[in-house]
């Protein structure tokens, strides 16, 4: 535990403020093809949300974003990327759920959790706001109804 | 309590270390997760309190990336390991484990990694290494992995290493290769996808190490396994098939005789507009593959055989979840989703979902019938009435065999009803209430449960819940729980107190698996 503490303190001391960029990881798209996460960076800001079929607050958050998406898109141009961390047990259910819930997002399937590990996600939901150049500008874990508004505030700041 | 103070100090540091770090041209990122329980004496759960009242599982993960190069490590501290985690069967006491370290180089088509490897072939029935902190294991291979992609036409990968077995290593070596050929890319078919795939896996462990190897039916130190797969997608239709087989007799559990295992998996899915269906079928026979022929624990595996049933997030629907019958089972499940949306107002919609799953033994009973292991028919309807009010109703009828396919043909039946209501007072404040009832003439009888959760977005959530076994004639037990969680950007802290039955606990925005105990629970997660 002491070692951990010292390591963390050392890291804290080294800290300089600079934005991190999205890591390059292979992931499956809705069609089942393997793509690189870097291909998501298309000159638009994005909300990237990690979810799974067994995570109820994740689904609540994505439904809340989906509800307000049309209004938000009138004010700022951005993409929403829903990354399912479901493994092979439930990935086909995740695919069905994204369609069944009518989510108008880019849906990705991180079956081996490589993207989840690279983005340092311990618990879902974990949601990131990423700017047009692929830099992570904000992230939040957990979901409480209404916290999706913070994500949109960050997107609006980027659109300015 | 001193250790709690250390945990709090850790939190303060984690909060201070919010900003990302750049070292030279590369970048450093990391995450921390700490689960701490202070166990309280509870006369209703006699014997549940460990001698050392405290348990703590903590993980620190750090990764460094410089262009195509990356390296990282993860350190785990178990001070000691939380009650109910299998790691304790490999020696109790405090443990500090370097559970992962790697260096990796990757470009568009080529990747090589030396260190601990997380990977899977196909659905994982043949091979899968992963970390699950809720289950408390990480069976990563310590070794080398290489992968190459030939223009999207063919991709190949190979792994070689020894599997981690909790805080030790299995005395086995695993080598495997996997190939995927994209027929659609080769023929230039743009509208759909057709992949043909195959894998080979070998596990080598000297059977002289295994007591009574001959008596158990083990004949070779090498177990060879293979799989063949087909993936097809066209418009809204998807079909997948997989066959996995073992060429030699292998132990599929520490207590059973060796046998040659095999498995079939078939999946189909179709979607059109906001209508989606998916179905899966699986037949397993002696297909569990252990990392080591010696030793127990759910983490002593190198493949993945999940229960193909609906995994719930409501308390009473999770009381008796289905577990895979490693000896053999046949069955499947189906899901239907449909969403009905208001054309002009997106804040008003209906979501319908139905699920069915059932599994039988491969062996027949005296009457020549396969025994029913599990059946679940469930329906849920979600209604967003307006911007403020949302309701969900769920019904599930679960039938399960208490002897898990043993000599008993009996099944227990539970009818479970759930109502879940969320009301938003304004943009920040919301209230969520769950009411649940389980109706059963068998086993523990009826249960009732309720949960109240009040949220102030984006930082605060407070909840209280209770589960009561009112139908139990001898042991009417309350499982109460109350907690508060606080989130600030990437840092989340949750403190709760309660009597916990084993199962998934979901509130305050996150779900996790929890073993049975009474006590205080402090969970910290953060990343930088």
CSV table of C-alpha atoms in Angstrom, one decimal, chain A residues 1-122:
chain,number,residue,atom,x,y,z
A,1,UNK,CA,0.0,0.0,0.0
A,2,UNK,CA,2.9,2.4,0.9
A,3,UNK,CA,4.5,1.6,-2.5
A,4,UNK,CA,1.2,2.5,-4.2
A,5,UNK,CA,0.9,5.7,-2.3
A,6,UNK,CA,4.5,6.8,-3.2
A,7,UNK,CA,3.9,5.9,-6.8
A,8,UNK,CA,0.8,8.0,-6.9
A,9,UNK,CA,2.5,10.9,-5.1
A,10,UNK,CA,5.3,10.7,-7.6
A,11,UNK,CA,2.9,10.7,-10.5
A,12,UNK,CA,1.1,13.7,-8.9
A,13,UNK,CA,4.3,15.6,-8.7
A,14,UNK,CA,5.1,14.9,-12.4
A,15,UNK,CA,1.7,16.2,-13.6
A,16,UNK,CA,1.6,18.8,-16.2
A,17,UNK,CA,-1.6,19.8,-17.9
A,18,UNK,CA,-1.9,18.6,-21.4
A,19,UNK,CA,-4.7,16.8,-23.2
A,20,UNK,CA,-4.4,13.2,-23.9
A,21,UNK,CA,-5.3,11.8,-27.3
A,22,UNK,CA,-7.5,8.9,-28.2
A,23,UNK,CA,-5.5,5.7,-28.3
A,24,UNK,CA,-5.1,3.5,-31.5
A,25,UNK,CA,-7.0,0.2,-30.8
A,26,UNK,CA,-8.7,-2.3,-33.1
A,27,UNK,CA,-12.5,-2.6,-32.5
A,28,UNK,CA,-15.6,-4.0,-34.3
A,29,UNK,CA,-18.1,-1.7,-35.9
A,30,UNK,CA,-21.9,-2.3,-36.3
A,31,UNK,CA,-21.2,-4.3,-39.5
A,32,UNK,CA,-18.8,-6.6,-37.7
A,33,UNK,CA,-15.7,-5.2,-39.4
A,34,UNK,CA,-12.5,-4.5,-37.5
A,35,UNK,CA,-11.6,-0.8,-37.6
A,36,UNK,CA,-9.1,1.4,-35.8
A,37,UNK,CA,-10.3,3.8,-33.1
A,38,UNK,CA,-8.2,6.5,-34.8
A,39,UNK,CA,-10.7,6.5,-37.7
A,40,UNK,CA,-13.3,8.0,-35.4
A,41,UNK,CA,-11.4,11.3,-35.5
A,42,UNK,CA,-13.1,13.0,-38.5
A,43,UNK,CA,-12.8,16.7,-37.6
A,44,UNK,CA,-15.9,16.8,-35.3
A,45,UNK,CA,-16.1,16.7,-31.6
A,46,UNK,CA,-17.6,13.5,-30.1
A,47,UNK,CA,-19.1,12.0,-27.0
A,48,UNK,CA,-17.7,8.5,-26.4
A,49,UNK,CA,-19.7,6.4,-23.9
A,50,UNK,CA,-18.7,3.0,-22.6
A,51,UNK,CA,-21.8,0.8,-21.9
A,52,UNK,CA,-22.9,-2.8,-21.5
A,53,UNK,CA,-26.2,-4.7,-21.7
A,54,UNK,CA,-25.9,-5.4,-17.9
A,55,UNK,CA,-25.3,-1.8,-16.9
A,56,UNK,CA,-28.6,-0.1,-16.4
A,57,UNK,CA,-27.3,3.4,-15.7
A,58,UNK,CA,-25.3,3.2,-19.0
A,59,UNK,CA,-28.5,2.5,-20.9
A,60,UNK,CA,-30.3,5.3,-19.1
A,61,UNK,CA,-27.5,7.7,-20.1
A,62,UNK,CA,-27.6,6.7,-23.7
A,63,UNK,CA,-31.4,6.9,-23.9
A,64,UNK,CA,-31.2,10.4,-22.3
A,65,UNK,CA,-28.6,11.5,-24.9
A,66,UNK,CA,-30.7,9.9,-27.7
A,67,UNK,CA,-33.8,11.8,-26.6
A,68,UNK,CA,-32.1,15.2,-26.8
A,69,UNK,CA,-29.7,14.5,-29.7
A,70,UNK,CA,-31.8,16.2,-32.3
A,71,UNK,CA,-32.1,19.4,-30.3
A,72,UNK,CA,-28.4,19.4,-29.4
A,73,UNK,CA,-27.4,18.8,-33.1
A,74,UNK,CA,-29.2,22.1,-34.0
A,75,UNK,CA,-26.7,23.9,-31.7
A,76,UNK,CA,-23.5,22.1,-32.4
A,77,UNK,CA,-22.2,19.5,-34.9
A,78,UNK,CA,-20.8,16.4,-33.2
A,79,UNK,CA,-21.0,12.6,-33.1
A,80,UNK,CA,-22.0,10.2,-30.3
A,81,UNK,CA,-20.0,6.9,-30.1
A,82,UNK,CA,-21.5,4.1,-28.0
A,83,UNK,CA,-18.9,1.5,-27.1
A,84,UNK,CA,-20.3,-1.7,-25.9
A,85,UNK,CA,-17.9,-3.6,-23.6
A,86,UNK,CA,-20.1,-6.7,-23.8
A,87,UNK,CA,-18.1,-9.9,-24.4
A,88,UNK,CA,-19.0,-12.7,-26.7
A,89,UNK,CA,-21.8,-13.8,-24.3
A,90,UNK,CA,-23.9,-10.7,-24.8
A,91,UNK,CA,-22.5,-8.9,-27.9
A,92,UNK,CA,-25.3,-10.1,-30.1
A,93,UNK,CA,-27.8,-8.8,-27.5
A,94,UNK,CA,-25.9,-5.5,-27.5
A,95,UNK,CA,-26.2,-5.2,-31.3
A,96,UNK,CA,-30.0,-6.0,-31.0
A,97,UNK,CA,-30.4,-3.5,-28.2
A,98,UNK,CA,-28.8,-0.6,-30.1
A,99,UNK,CA,-31.2,-1.1,-32.9
A,100,UNK,CA,-34.2,-1.9,-30.7
A,101,UNK,CA,-33.6,1.3,-28.7
A,102,UNK,CA,-33.4,3.4,-31.9
A,103,UNK,CA,-30.0,4.8,-30.9
A,104,UNK,CA,-28.7,7.1,-33.6
A,105,UNK,CA,-25.1,6.7,-32.7
A,106,UNK,CA,-21.9,5.2,-34.1
A,107,UNK,CA,-22.0,1.8,-32.3
A,108,UNK,CA,-18.8,-0.1,-31.6
A,109,UNK,CA,-18.2,-3.4,-30.0
A,110,UNK,CA,-15.2,-3.8,-27.7
A,111,UNK,CA,-15.4,-7.6,-27.2
A,112,UNK,CA,-11.9,-8.0,-25.9
A,113,UNK,CA,-12.1,-4.8,-23.9
A,114,UNK,CA,-8.9,-3.5,-25.5
A,115,UNK,CA,-10.4,0.0,-26.0
A,116,UNK,CA,-11.8,0.0,-22.4
A,117,UNK,CA,-8.3,-0.8,-21.0
A,118,UNK,CA,-6.6,1.8,-23.2
A,119,UNK,CA,-9.0,4.5,-22.1
A,120,UNK,CA,-8.5,3.6,-18.4
A,121,UNK,CA,-12.1,2.7,-17.8
A,122,UNK,CA,-12.6,0.8,-14.5
